[in-house]
Amino acid sequence: MGEWINKFKKLLCALGEANETEKMIPIKGAHISGVSYRNIGDVGREFLYDVVSEGLKVRVHTTCNPGYTKEGEEDLQDRIYHNFIMLGCEESFTCTPYYLNRKIKCGDVLSWAESSAVVYANSVLGVRTNRESGITALASAILGYTPLYGLLRSEERRPWVRIKIKWRDIDEKKAGLLGYYIGEKIGRVPFIEGILLTEEEFKYLGAAIATASDISIVHVKGLTKEHKWASKYEMHTIEMKGEELREVEEKLSQTEGGEAVILGCPHLSFNELREIAEATSQIRRVKKRALLFTSRAVYSTALSMGYIEKLRRKGFEIYTDSCVMCKYVEELEEVYTNSVKAAFYLYNRMGIRSCLKSTREIIQEVLLG
Ligand code: F3S
């Protein structure tokens, strides 16, 4: 066991050195990515098995990303999940850990590794976490600390560009396009004003900005935790009228239709599941195959309130512990989605083209017909 502890200590020291610090700081929680068999392969699976065999356990509340499983790889993926549970991780595999652990408080230091969750946590919850890799988050989960660098320091959380939004209407798709545009074209921590975003819409913006860049915090006037503090910085100002997003949309929305609807990248919140159930309550069955991805925690709340049953009766397929890039999606060629992150990865990793629309448009135009 001692040998493995030393290896993890060395890893965190090296991470500290690379970021010019020797100081370590205790963490309140960790979130591990790199959970998919398709990502980590046999080498990663055996590494994890060795760590578990040594009897190591996580010291802080730890959650894990979902895997994306190919047909025939289910057993290998299940063994990976089992080993994370043996390590003491929560038995729920989701990219929205912020919907699970409501004990997280503003200012808490975490070691999280899922890029979309890192943006959400830093921005909406006001916690402090860098965008860790799966292995550094695992090391921190086991040791209970992380090097004091990057977004754990106040000065690194400041915004550099004030973005004044000059249009009013926003939805998940536009929020995602805006996030991708900022990440790709502006590339610095933004302070966004002039638009009212819900936490769910922010989720799509954050996931997209993290897809296009390494930005891990976004300040939005009226929404994010540190927006008042952030607004006081001198910043270069950019005005956006909306047409800037057209180029991003043309790049990521490559088709006019789709064989199925994919929602839940990042995983759907309870509010989103409820809204989909309510918006489709008047029809007998959805007109297109529709796959919803969520976490176990959200699923069980929705189940207890009758929404899962309602959705299933309409024909929705609902998956937990699974990323959208999974065996249920891989046979498709074209899909509808509201998520810019999904559109990017489905195309770049699986060759699946997306038709980007807001959730409301998908329900009205595709599912209700
Ligand atoms: Fe989650 Fe997979 Fe999307 S991990 S954020 S559903 S790419």
mmCIF file of C-alpha atoms and ligand atoms in Angstrom:
data_model
loop_
_atom_site.group_PDB
_atom_site.id
_atom_site.type_symbol
_atom_site.label_atom_id
_atom_site.label_comp_id
_atom_site.label_asym_id
_atom_site.label_seq_id
_atom_site.Cartn_x
_atom_site.Cartn_y
_atom_site.Cartn_z
ATOM 1 C CA MET A 1 0.000 0.000 0.000
ATOM 2 C CA GLY A 2 2.841 2.357 0.966
ATOM 3 C CA GLU A 3 4.404 2.049 -2.456
ATOM 4 C CA TRP A 4 1.208 3.182 -4.173
ATOM 5 C CA ILE A 5 0.725 6.039 -1.727
ATOM 6 C CA ASN A 6 4.252 7.204 -2.567
ATOM 7 C CA LYS A 7 3.524 7.009 -6.280
ATOM 8 C CA PHE A 8 0.427 9.176 -5.863
ATOM 9 C CA LYS A 9 2.354 11.617 -3.643
ATOM 10 C CA LYS A 10 5.073 11.921 -6.296
ATOM 11 C CA LEU A 11 2.440 12.550 -8.946
ATOM 12 C CA LEU A 12 0.889 15.423 -6.987
ATOM 13 C CA CYS A 13 4.344 16.846 -6.190
ATOM 14 C CA ALA A 14 5.145 16.790 -9.916
ATOM 15 C CA LEU A 15 1.836 18.534 -10.654
ATOM 16 C CA GLY A 16 2.714 21.124 -8.012
ATOM 17 C CA GLU A 17 6.216 21.598 -9.427
ATOM 18 C CA ALA A 18 4.853 22.047 -12.943
ATOM 19 C CA ASN A 19 2.685 24.816 -11.512
ATOM 20 C CA GLU A 20 5.452 26.313 -9.350
ATOM 21 C CA THR A 21 4.117 25.369 -5.953
ATOM 22 C CA GLU A 22 5.116 22.997 -3.184
ATOM 23 C CA LYS A 23 2.104 23.792 -1.065
ATOM 24 C CA MET A 24 -0.648 21.180 -0.761
ATOM 25 C CA ILE A 25 -4.169 22.026 0.388
ATOM 26 C CA PRO A 26 -6.887 19.694 1.773
ATOM 27 C CA ILE A 27 -9.857 18.964 -0.482
ATOM 28 C CA LYS A 28 -13.506 18.369 0.362
ATOM 29 C CA GLY A 29 -14.250 16.105 -2.602
ATOM 30 C CA ALA A 30 -13.051 14.636 -5.872
ATOM 31 C CA HIS A 31 -14.561 13.700 -9.218
ATOM 32 C CA ILE A 32 -12.733 11.257 -11.455
ATOM 33 C CA SER A 33 -12.882 11.102 -15.259
ATOM 34 C CA GLY A 34 -11.265 8.520 -17.528
ATOM 35 C CA VAL A 35 -13.745 5.890 -16.448
ATOM 36 C CA SER A 36 -14.584 4.471 -19.880
ATOM 37 C CA TYR A 37 -13.068 1.201 -20.940
ATOM 38 C CA ARG A 38 -12.933 2.750 -24.400
ATOM 39 C CA ASN A 39 -10.691 5.520 -22.997
ATOM 40 C CA ILE A 40 -8.439 3.730 -20.557
ATOM 41 C CA GLY A 41 -8.394 0.269 -22.129
ATOM 42 C CA ASP A 42 -6.898 -2.786 -20.440
ATOM 43 C CA VAL A 43 -3.899 -0.848 -19.134
ATOM 44 C CA GLY A 44 -6.136 1.561 -17.189
ATOM 45 C CA ARG A 45 -8.446 -1.217 -16.038
ATOM 46 C CA GLU A 46 -5.540 -3.280 -14.698
ATOM 47 C CA PHE A 47 -3.970 -0.220 -13.063
ATOM 48 C CA LEU A 48 -7.212 0.396 -11.202
ATOM 49 C CA TYR A 49 -7.431 -3.253 -10.220
ATOM 50 C CA ASP A 50 -3.897 -3.043 -8.749
ATOM 51 C CA VAL A 51 -4.778 0.072 -6.744
ATOM 52 C CA VAL A 52 -7.880 -1.648 -5.343
ATOM 53 C CA SER A 53 -5.971 -4.865 -4.607
ATOM 54 C CA GLU A 54 -3.602 -2.871 -2.409
ATOM 55 C CA GLY A 55 -6.569 -1.932 -0.236
ATOM 56 C CA LEU A 56 -6.447 1.787 -0.994
ATOM 57 C CA LYS A 57 -9.582 3.854 -0.378
ATOM 58 C CA VAL A 58 -10.619 7.403 -1.173
ATOM 59 C CA ARG A 59 -10.439 9.792 1.788
ATOM 60 C CA VAL A 60 -13.024 12.302 0.600
ATOM 61 C CA HIS A 61 -16.424 12.120 -1.033
ATOM 62 C CA THR A 62 -15.633 10.974 -4.578
ATOM 63 C CA THR A 63 -17.775 10.630 -7.663
ATOM 64 C CA CYS A 64 -16.923 9.326 -11.135
ATOM 65 C CA ASN A 65 -17.810 10.094 -14.732
ATOM 66 C CA PRO A 66 -19.998 7.739 -16.753
ATOM 67 C CA GLY A 67 -18.357 5.326 -19.148
ATOM 68 C CA TYR A 68 -19.210 5.002 -22.802
ATOM 69 C CA THR A 69 -19.548 1.404 -23.635
ATOM 70 C CA LYS A 70 -19.377 -0.321 -26.980
ATOM 71 C CA GLU A 71 -21.394 -3.430 -27.752
ATOM 72 C CA GLY A 72 -19.533 -6.366 -26.221
ATOM 73 C CA GLU A 73 -17.550 -4.279 -23.710
ATOM 74 C CA GLU A 74 -20.212 -4.156 -20.981
ATOM 75 C CA ASP A 75 -18.517 -6.664 -18.734
ATOM 76 C CA LEU A 76 -15.169 -4.839 -18.877
ATOM 77 C CA GLN A 77 -16.903 -1.527 -18.158
ATOM 78 C CA ASP A 78 -18.759 -3.071 -15.216
ATOM 79 C CA ARG A 79 -15.464 -4.287 -13.756
ATOM 80 C CA ILE A 80 -14.113 -0.732 -13.931
ATOM 81 C CA TYR A 81 -17.236 0.584 -12.180
ATOM 82 C CA HIS A 82 -16.918 -2.163 -9.566
ATOM 83 C CA ASN A 83 -13.317 -1.193 -8.807
ATOM 84 C CA PHE A 84 -14.252 2.449 -8.329
ATOM 85 C CA ILE A 85 -16.963 1.354 -5.894
ATOM 86 C CA MET A 86 -14.399 -0.818 -4.075
ATOM 87 C CA LEU A 87 -12.236 2.303 -3.753
ATOM 88 C CA GLY A 88 -15.107 3.952 -1.897
ATOM 89 C CA CYS A 89 -16.481 6.132 -4.705
ATOM 90 C CA GLU A 90 -20.193 6.913 -4.777
ATOM 91 C CA GLU A 91 -22.107 4.310 -6.754
ATOM 92 C CA SER A 92 -23.298 6.711 -9.403
ATOM 93 C CA PHE A 93 -21.492 7.439 -12.646
ATOM 94 C CA THR A 94 -22.366 10.865 -13.930
ATOM 95 C CA CYS A 95 -20.871 13.984 -15.525
ATOM 96 C CA THR A 96 -23.137 16.192 -13.368
ATOM 97 C CA PRO A 97 -21.845 15.431 -9.860
ATOM 98 C CA TYR A 98 -23.149 18.842 -8.794
ATOM 99 C CA TYR A 99 -26.661 17.351 -8.920
ATOM 100 C CA LEU A 100 -25.610 14.642 -6.434
ATOM 101 C CA ASN A 101 -23.685 16.283 -3.674
ATOM 102 C CA ARG A 102 -25.714 19.161 -2.396
ATOM 103 C CA LYS A 103 -23.358 19.480 0.570
ATOM 104 C CA ILE A 104 -20.829 21.316 -1.602
ATOM 105 C CA LYS A 105 -20.424 24.871 -0.334
ATOM 106 C CA CYS A 106 -19.175 28.035 -1.996
ATOM 107 C CA GLY A 107 -15.413 28.274 -1.435
ATOM 108 C CA ASP A 108 -14.861 24.524 -0.937
ATOM 109 C CA VAL A 109 -11.681 23.191 -2.534
ATOM 110 C CA LEU A 110 -12.243 20.161 -4.776
ATOM 111 C CA SER A 111 -10.282 18.091 -7.224
ATOM 112 C CA TRP A 112 -12.607 17.522 -10.171
ATOM 113 C CA ALA A 113 -11.743 16.128 -13.546
ATOM 114 C CA GLU A 114 -14.767 16.393 -15.846
ATOM 115 C CA SER A 115 -14.282 19.632 -17.797
ATOM 116 C CA SER A 116 -17.971 20.583 -18.039
ATOM 117 C CA ALA A 117 -18.484 19.906 -14.324
ATOM 118 C CA VAL A 118 -15.387 21.952 -13.443
ATOM 119 C CA VAL A 119 -16.755 25.029 -15.247
ATOM 120 C CA TYR A 120 -20.155 24.599 -13.569
ATOM 121 C CA ALA A 121 -18.669 24.068 -10.107
ATOM 122 C CA ASN A 122 -16.290 27.035 -10.234
ATOM 123 C CA SER A 123 -18.856 29.359 -11.762
ATOM 124 C CA VAL A 124 -22.337 28.470 -10.458
ATOM 125 C CA LEU A 125 -21.365 26.913 -7.118
ATOM 126 C CA GLY A 126 -18.334 29.126 -6.431
ATOM 127 C CA VAL A 127 -16.157 26.176 -5.412
ATOM 128 C CA ARG A 128 -12.455 26.053 -6.251
ATOM 129 C CA THR A 129 -11.181 23.333 -8.502
ATOM 130 C CA ASN A 130 -8.724 23.071 -11.330
ATOM 131 C CA ARG A 131 -9.510 20.957 -14.345
ATOM 132 C CA GLU A 132 -7.723 17.836 -13.188
ATOM 133 C CA SER A 133 -6.936 14.735 -15.191
ATOM 134 C CA GLY A 134 -8.517 11.432 -14.155
ATOM 135 C CA ILE A 135 -5.282 10.258 -12.557
ATOM 136 C CA THR A 136 -4.530 13.453 -10.568
ATOM 137 C CA ALA A 137 -8.129 13.535 -9.308
ATOM 138 C CA LEU A 138 -7.736 9.899 -8.259
ATOM 139 C CA ALA A 139 -4.464 10.689 -6.467
ATOM 140 C CA SER A 140 -6.116 13.604 -4.652
ATOM 141 C CA ALA A 141 -9.138 11.486 -3.738
ATOM 142 C CA ILE A 142 -6.832 8.915 -2.129
ATOM 143 C CA LEU A 143 -4.512 11.414 -0.424
ATOM 144 C CA GLY A 144 -7.137 14.026 0.468
ATOM 145 C CA TYR A 145 -5.220 17.019 -0.894
ATOM 146 C CA THR A 146 -4.183 18.822 -4.083
ATOM 147 C CA PRO A 147 -1.430 21.299 -4.973
ATOM 148 C CA LEU A 148 -2.376 24.922 -4.382
ATOM 149 C CA TYR A 149 -2.312 26.326 -7.922
ATOM 150 C CA GLY A 150 -4.453 27.742 -10.723
ATOM 151 C CA LEU A 151 -8.118 28.324 -9.934
ATOM 152 C CA LEU A 152 -7.568 27.622 -6.237
ATOM 153 C CA ARG A 153 -5.991 31.101 -6.115
ATOM 154 C CA SER A 154 -8.308 34.119 -6.279
ATOM 155 C CA GLU A 155 -6.132 36.032 -8.742
ATOM 156 C CA GLU A 156 -6.412 33.221 -11.311
ATOM 157 C CA ARG A 157 -10.206 33.426 -11.242
ATOM 158 C CA ARG A 158 -10.444 36.966 -12.543
ATOM 159 C CA PRO A 159 -12.139 37.672 -15.888
ATOM 160 C CA TRP A 160 -10.245 39.266 -18.777
ATOM 161 C CA VAL A 161 -12.955 40.087 -21.306
ATOM 162 C CA ARG A 162 -16.310 41.744 -20.745
ATOM 163 C CA ILE A 163 -18.780 40.335 -23.266
ATOM 164 C CA LYS A 164 -21.891 42.431 -23.721
ATOM 165 C CA ILE A 165 -24.661 40.378 -25.244
ATOM 166 C CA LYS A 166 -26.902 42.450 -27.459
ATOM 167 C CA TRP A 167 -29.663 39.941 -28.057
ATOM 168 C CA ARG A 168 -32.322 38.758 -25.638
ATOM 169 C CA ASP A 169 -33.471 35.238 -26.425
ATOM 170 C CA ILE A 170 -31.394 32.370 -25.132
ATOM 171 C CA ASP A 171 -31.814 28.610 -24.932
ATOM 172 C CA GLU A 172 -29.560 25.557 -24.481
ATOM 173 C CA LYS A 173 -28.421 25.579 -28.097
ATOM 174 C CA LYS A 174 -27.563 29.291 -28.191
ATOM 175 C CA ALA A 175 -25.878 29.064 -24.786
ATOM 176 C CA GLY A 176 -23.740 26.211 -26.127
ATOM 177 C CA LEU A 177 -22.874 28.098 -29.324
ATOM 178 C CA LEU A 178 -21.940 31.142 -27.261
ATOM 179 C CA GLY A 179 -19.726 29.029 -24.995
ATOM 180 C CA TYR A 180 -18.010 27.389 -27.947
ATOM 181 C CA TYR A 181 -17.482 30.754 -29.661
ATOM 182 C CA ILE A 182 -15.936 32.284 -26.533
ATOM 183 C CA GLY A 183 -13.684 29.282 -26.054
ATOM 184 C CA GLU A 184 -12.559 29.093 -29.661
ATOM 185 C CA LYS A 185 -12.355 32.751 -30.683
ATOM 186 C CA ILE A 186 -11.765 34.686 -27.468
ATOM 187 C CA GLY A 187 -9.965 32.125 -25.318
ATOM 188 C CA ARG A 188 -9.884 34.048 -22.022
ATOM 189 C CA VAL A 189 -11.994 33.962 -18.859
ATOM 190 C CA PRO A 190 -15.118 35.993 -19.738
ATOM 191 C CA PHE A 191 -17.479 38.192 -17.803
ATOM 192 C CA ILE A 192 -20.799 37.916 -19.645
ATOM 193 C CA GLU A 193 -23.548 40.484 -19.209
ATOM 194 C CA GLY A 194 -26.785 41.471 -20.922
ATOM 195 C CA ILE A 195 -28.391 38.059 -20.902
ATOM 196 C CA LEU A 196 -30.402 36.084 -18.351
ATOM 197 C CA LEU A 197 -29.264 32.475 -18.187
ATOM 198 C CA THR A 198 -30.785 29.684 -16.134
ATOM 199 C CA GLU A 199 -28.456 27.235 -14.373
ATOM 200 C CA GLU A 200 -29.412 24.605 -16.942
ATOM 201 C CA GLU A 201 -28.595 26.884 -19.868
ATOM 202 C CA PHE A 202 -25.306 27.691 -18.177
ATOM 203 C CA LYS A 203 -24.565 23.969 -18.029
ATOM 204 C CA TYR A 204 -24.609 23.839 -21.859
ATOM 205 C CA LEU A 205 -22.536 27.020 -22.136
ATOM 206 C CA GLY A 206 -19.946 25.675 -19.695
ATOM 207 C CA ALA A 207 -19.746 22.286 -21.408
ATOM 208 C CA ALA A 208 -19.199 23.967 -24.784
ATOM 209 C CA ILE A 209 -16.586 26.464 -23.565
ATOM 210 C CA ALA A 210 -14.656 23.565 -22.024
ATOM 211 C CA THR A 211 -14.924 21.667 -25.316
ATOM 212 C CA ALA A 212 -13.345 24.508 -27.266
ATOM 213 C CA SER A 213 -10.758 25.715 -24.725
ATOM 214 C CA ASP A 214 -9.181 25.153 -21.328
ATOM 215 C CA ILE A 215 -11.278 27.913 -19.716
ATOM 216 C CA SER A 216 -12.611 26.521 -16.440
ATOM 217 C CA ILE A 217 -14.517 29.451 -14.952
ATOM 218 C CA VAL A 218 -17.065 31.834 -16.486
ATOM 219 C CA HIS A 219 -18.642 34.842 -14.798
ATOM 220 C CA VAL A 220 -22.210 35.742 -15.740
ATOM 221 C CA LYS A 221 -23.834 38.844 -14.320
ATOM 222 C CA GLY A 222 -26.754 37.893 -12.093
ATOM 223 C CA LEU A 223 -26.027 34.155 -12.134
ATOM 224 C CA THR A 224 -22.568 33.022 -11.098
ATOM 225 C CA LYS A 225 -21.332 33.137 -7.522
ATOM 226 C CA GLU A 226 -18.450 35.599 -7.926
ATOM 227 C CA HIS A 227 -19.976 37.917 -10.530
ATOM 228 C CA LYS A 228 -20.002 40.997 -8.279
ATOM 229 C CA TRP A 229 -16.335 40.539 -7.350
ATOM 230 C CA ALA A 230 -15.424 39.765 -10.979
ATOM 231 C CA SER A 231 -17.238 42.804 -12.416
ATOM 232 C CA LYS A 232 -14.801 45.190 -10.695
ATOM 233 C CA TYR A 233 -11.836 44.202 -12.852
ATOM 234 C CA GLU A 234 -10.701 46.392 -15.741
ATOM 235 C CA MET A 235 -11.507 44.448 -18.883
ATOM 236 C CA HIS A 236 -11.398 44.707 -22.608
ATOM 237 C CA THR A 237 -15.045 44.905 -23.829
ATOM 238 C CA ILE A 238 -16.574 43.041 -26.754
ATOM 239 C CA GLU A 239 -20.160 43.412 -27.971
ATOM 240 C CA MET A 240 -21.890 40.432 -29.530
ATOM 241 C CA LYS A 241 -25.009 40.766 -31.665
ATOM 242 C CA GLY A 242 -25.640 37.068 -32.239
ATOM 243 C CA GLU A 243 -24.587 36.698 -35.861
ATOM 244 C CA GLU A 244 -21.067 35.755 -34.702
ATOM 245 C CA LEU A 245 -22.520 32.386 -33.689
ATOM 246 C CA ARG A 246 -23.552 31.460 -37.230
ATOM 247 C CA GLU A 247 -20.123 30.168 -38.193
ATOM 248 C CA VAL A 248 -19.948 27.910 -35.116
ATOM 249 C CA GLU A 249 -23.448 26.631 -35.791
ATOM 250 C CA GLU A 250 -22.612 25.832 -39.411
ATOM 251 C CA LYS A 251 -19.549 23.913 -38.267
ATOM 252 C CA LEU A 252 -21.288 21.862 -35.562
ATOM 253 C CA SER A 253 -24.845 21.494 -36.855
ATOM 254 C CA GLN A 254 -24.140 19.540 -40.014
ATOM 255 C CA THR A 255 -27.491 18.107 -40.927
ATOM 256 C CA GLU A 256 -31.138 19.095 -41.210
ATOM 257 C CA GLY A 257 -32.607 15.986 -39.630
ATOM 258 C CA GLY A 258 -31.854 12.896 -37.605
ATOM 259 C CA GLU A 259 -32.921 9.340 -36.850
ATOM 260 C CA ALA A 260 -33.132 9.971 -33.105
ATOM 261 C CA VAL A 261 -33.065 12.646 -30.429
ATOM 262 C CA ILE A 262 -30.186 12.654 -27.920
ATOM 263 C CA LEU A 263 -30.612 14.755 -24.769
ATOM 264 C CA GLY A 264 -28.433 14.700 -21.662
ATOM 265 C CA CYS A 265 -24.921 15.855 -22.487
ATOM 266 C CA PRO A 266 -24.150 16.824 -19.731
ATOM 267 C CA HIS A 267 -26.668 14.637 -17.898
ATOM 268 C CA LEU A 268 -30.203 15.991 -17.568
ATOM 269 C CA SER A 269 -31.281 17.703 -14.364
ATOM 270 C CA PHE A 270 -34.531 16.894 -12.611
ATOM 271 C CA ASN A 271 -36.053 20.134 -13.975
ATOM 272 C CA GLU A 272 -35.150 19.181 -17.520
ATOM 273 C CA LEU A 273 -36.657 15.692 -17.169
ATOM 274 C CA ARG A 274 -39.805 17.152 -15.668
ATOM 275 C CA GLU A 275 -40.114 19.758 -18.422
ATOM 276 C CA ILE A 276 -39.741 17.126 -21.138
ATOM 277 C CA ALA A 277 -42.372 14.958 -19.434
ATOM 278 C CA GLU A 278 -44.784 17.869 -19.091
ATOM 279 C CA ALA A 279 -44.232 19.166 -22.629
ATOM 280 C CA THR A 280 -45.047 15.755 -24.102
ATOM 281 C CA SER A 281 -47.927 14.930 -21.763
ATOM 282 C CA GLN A 282 -50.615 15.561 -24.392
ATOM 283 C CA ILE A 283 -49.403 13.041 -26.945
ATOM 284 C CA ARG A 284 -49.711 9.279 -26.983
ATOM 285 C CA ARG A 285 -46.187 8.559 -28.201
ATOM 286 C CA VAL A 286 -43.171 10.548 -29.419
ATOM 287 C CA LYS A 287 -42.724 10.619 -33.195
ATOM 288 C CA LYS A 288 -39.029 9.858 -33.142
ATOM 289 C CA ARG A 289 -36.737 7.623 -31.113
ATOM 290 C CA ALA A 290 -35.628 9.726 -28.128
ATOM 291 C CA LEU A 291 -32.762 8.835 -25.774
ATOM 292 C CA LEU A 292 -32.398 10.658 -22.449
ATOM 293 C CA PHE A 293 -29.249 10.455 -20.306
ATOM 294 C CA THR A 294 -29.219 11.342 -16.621
ATOM 295 C CA SER A 295 -27.684 10.413 -13.278
ATOM 296 C CA ARG A 296 -29.037 7.764 -10.933
ATOM 297 C CA ALA A 297 -29.862 10.396 -8.313
ATOM 298 C CA VAL A 298 -31.922 12.510 -10.699
ATOM 299 C CA TYR A 299 -33.513 9.371 -12.127
ATOM 300 C CA SER A 300 -34.635 8.138 -8.724
ATOM 301 C CA THR A 301 -36.123 11.529 -7.796
ATOM 302 C CA ALA A 302 -37.955 11.640 -11.128
ATOM 303 C CA LEU A 303 -39.047 8.020 -10.622
ATOM 304 C CA SER A 304 -40.484 8.747 -7.192
ATOM 305 C CA MET A 305 -42.470 11.639 -8.643
ATOM 306 C CA GLY A 306 -43.887 9.617 -11.524
ATOM 307 C CA TYR A 307 -42.019 11.360 -14.368
ATOM 308 C CA ILE A 308 -39.974 8.332 -15.434
ATOM 309 C CA GLU A 309 -43.112 6.267 -15.854
ATOM 310 C CA LYS A 310 -44.747 9.065 -17.879
ATOM 311 C CA LEU A 311 -41.690 9.422 -20.123
ATOM 312 C CA ARG A 312 -41.348 5.692 -20.703
ATOM 313 C CA ARG A 313 -45.018 5.426 -21.648
ATOM 314 C CA LYS A 314 -44.429 8.030 -24.357
ATOM 315 C CA GLY A 315 -41.590 5.957 -25.749
ATOM 316 C CA PHE A 316 -38.556 7.722 -24.272
ATOM 317 C CA GLU A 317 -35.513 5.557 -23.572
ATOM 318 C CA ILE A 318 -33.826 6.664 -20.327
ATOM 319 C CA TYR A 319 -30.261 5.745 -19.436
ATOM 320 C CA THR A 320 -28.200 6.219 -16.284
ATOM 321 C CA ASP A 321 -24.478 5.589 -15.683
ATOM 322 C CA SER A 322 -23.848 6.138 -19.383
ATOM 323 C CA CYS A 323 -22.322 8.829 -21.546
ATOM 324 C CA VAL A 324 -24.148 9.782 -24.759
ATOM 325 C CA MET A 325 -21.300 8.226 -26.727
ATOM 326 C CA CYS A 326 -22.441 4.699 -26.082
ATOM 327 C CA LYS A 327 -23.610 1.576 -27.840
ATOM 328 C CA TYR A 328 -27.212 2.849 -28.031
ATOM 329 C CA VAL A 329 -26.056 5.777 -30.149
ATOM 330 C CA GLU A 330 -23.187 4.330 -32.146
ATOM 331 C CA GLU A 331 -25.349 2.747 -34.827
ATOM 332 C CA LEU A 332 -26.891 6.135 -35.693
ATOM 333 C CA GLU A 333 -25.703 8.422 -38.479
ATOM 334 C CA GLU A 334 -27.595 11.642 -37.755
ATOM 335 C CA VAL A 335 -29.186 12.886 -34.536
ATOM 336 C CA TYR A 336 -31.007 15.856 -33.073
ATOM 337 C CA THR A 337 -29.436 17.301 -29.954
ATOM 338 C CA ASN A 338 -29.531 20.491 -27.901
ATOM 339 C CA SER A 339 -25.894 20.112 -26.821
ATOM 340 C CA VAL A 340 -22.956 21.684 -28.627
ATOM 341 C CA LYS A 341 -20.601 19.425 -26.662
ATOM 342 C CA ALA A 342 -22.497 16.350 -27.846
ATOM 343 C CA ALA A 343 -22.477 17.605 -31.450
ATOM 344 C CA PHE A 344 -18.713 18.099 -31.287
ATOM 345 C CA TYR A 345 -17.841 14.719 -29.773
ATOM 346 C CA LEU A 346 -20.432 12.641 -31.581
ATOM 347 C CA TYR A 347 -18.964 13.843 -34.860
ATOM 348 C CA ASN A 348 -15.293 13.859 -33.941
ATOM 349 C CA ARG A 349 -15.253 10.539 -32.080
ATOM 350 C CA MET A 350 -18.033 8.589 -33.786
ATOM 351 C CA GLY A 351 -18.673 10.308 -37.121
ATOM 352 C CA ILE A 352 -22.314 11.025 -36.172
ATOM 353 C CA ARG A 353 -23.700 14.280 -37.586
ATOM 354 C CA SER A 354 -25.955 16.483 -35.444
ATOM 355 C CA CYS A 355 -28.856 18.806 -36.071
ATOM 356 C CA LEU A 356 -28.626 21.352 -33.250
ATOM 357 C CA LYS A 357 -31.903 22.684 -31.846
ATOM 358 C CA SER A 358 -33.123 23.907 -28.469
ATOM 359 C CA THR A 359 -35.018 21.444 -26.250
ATOM 360 C CA ARG A 360 -38.242 23.325 -26.977
ATOM 361 C CA GLU A 361 -37.687 23.131 -30.742
ATOM 362 C CA ILE A 362 -36.850 19.435 -30.525
ATOM 363 C CA ILE A 363 -40.019 18.723 -28.581
ATOM 364 C CA GLN A 364 -42.264 20.875 -30.788
ATOM 365 C CA GLU A 365 -40.824 20.102 -34.203
ATOM 366 C CA VAL A 366 -39.440 16.580 -33.831
ATOM 367 C CA LEU A 367 -41.101 14.724 -30.970
ATOM 368 C CA LEU A 368 -44.624 16.110 -31.183
ATOM 369 C CA GLY A 369 -44.402 16.344 -34.984
HETATM 370 FE FE1 F3S B 1 -21.349 13.681 -20.038
HETATM 371 FE FE2 F3S B 1 -20.510 12.149 -21.989
HETATM 372 FE FE3 F3S B 1 -21.480 14.517 -22.513
HETATM 373 S S1 F3S B 1 -19.551 12.394 -20.012
HETATM 374 S S2 F3S B 1 -20.826 15.730 -20.748
HETATM 375 S S3 F3S B 1 -22.623 12.798 -21.629
HETATM 376 S S4 F3S B 1 -19.757 13.599 -23.555
#
